[in-house]
XYZ file of C-alpha atoms in Angstrom:
92
model
C 35.766 82.246 137.758
C 33.014 80.640 140.088
C 32.331 82.843 143.027
C 29.267 81.806 145.714
C 29.088 84.347 148.369
C 25.883 83.276 150.971
C 25.794 85.459 154.104
C 23.721 83.594 156.480
C 20.322 84.922 156.762
C 20.622 87.640 159.535
C 23.884 87.636 159.839
C 26.016 90.216 159.060
C 29.018 90.236 155.853
C 32.500 89.145 157.473
C 33.683 92.759 156.255
C 31.089 94.049 158.783
C 32.154 91.686 161.644
C 36.094 92.500 161.562
C 38.662 89.594 160.881
C 38.777 86.311 161.798
C 40.212 85.356 164.876
C 41.333 81.819 163.637
C 42.512 80.330 160.261
C 42.203 76.727 159.835
C 43.631 75.619 156.061
C 42.126 72.434 155.696
C 42.881 71.707 151.894
C 43.136 68.204 150.870
C 41.339 66.539 154.066
C 38.083 64.768 153.153
C 34.809 64.486 155.222
C 34.315 64.203 158.575
C 37.608 65.849 159.401
C 37.264 69.831 158.107
C 33.832 69.720 160.570
C 36.103 67.748 163.726
C 39.086 70.101 163.297
C 36.852 72.707 162.865
C 34.720 71.603 166.533
C 37.474 71.019 167.957
C 39.285 74.728 166.962
C 35.721 76.249 168.191
C 35.428 74.706 171.526
C 39.110 76.567 172.517
C 38.019 79.817 171.351
C 35.953 82.857 173.064
C 32.239 83.136 172.487
C 32.152 86.032 169.694
C 35.706 84.833 167.865
C 35.444 83.949 164.511
C 37.549 80.913 163.052
C 37.569 81.387 159.136
C 37.955 77.863 157.385
C 39.522 76.801 154.194
C 38.106 73.298 152.760
C 38.361 71.685 149.512
C 36.159 69.046 150.343
C 33.017 69.377 148.225
C 30.710 67.967 151.020
C 31.866 71.264 153.343
C 29.677 73.233 151.695
C 26.274 71.465 152.972
C 28.252 70.157 155.872
C 28.689 73.197 157.721
C 25.797 74.546 157.067
C 24.097 71.899 159.097
C 26.590 71.801 161.216
C 25.992 75.764 162.468
C 22.611 75.124 162.246
C 22.510 72.255 165.318
C 25.462 73.950 167.361
C 24.701 77.107 167.413
C 27.762 78.961 166.177
C 26.491 81.617 163.266
C 27.888 80.467 159.828
C 28.653 84.568 159.194
C 29.529 83.898 155.226
C 30.117 80.709 152.974
C 32.111 81.282 149.407
C 33.322 78.585 146.922
C 36.645 80.246 144.609
C 37.686 78.091 142.394
C 37.668 74.989 144.226
C 38.352 76.296 147.882
C 35.774 76.899 150.045
C 35.619 79.017 152.502
C 33.575 79.568 155.870
C 33.396 82.575 158.522
C 31.877 81.406 161.459
C 31.328 83.327 164.960
C 31.815 80.964 168.014
C 28.600 80.681 169.814
């Protein structure tokens, strides 16, 4: 089992940040749909709430890093486990 966990620099790990407010299960969707659906969900959330995104799109690993860096949302954690990519994002 190959597991990668990369908290964003200067951020807290998810266990210290509390549970996700909302979860998006986006398995089987390819770029750009995971980002577009996450953007829509974050637009409906309050500042400080957390979104957990689960995707099987390999490109999502870099896409969510770039998305958060350019939108002001905080990528608290990202990890890969058996072909699933999980991203914990705090809404700005």
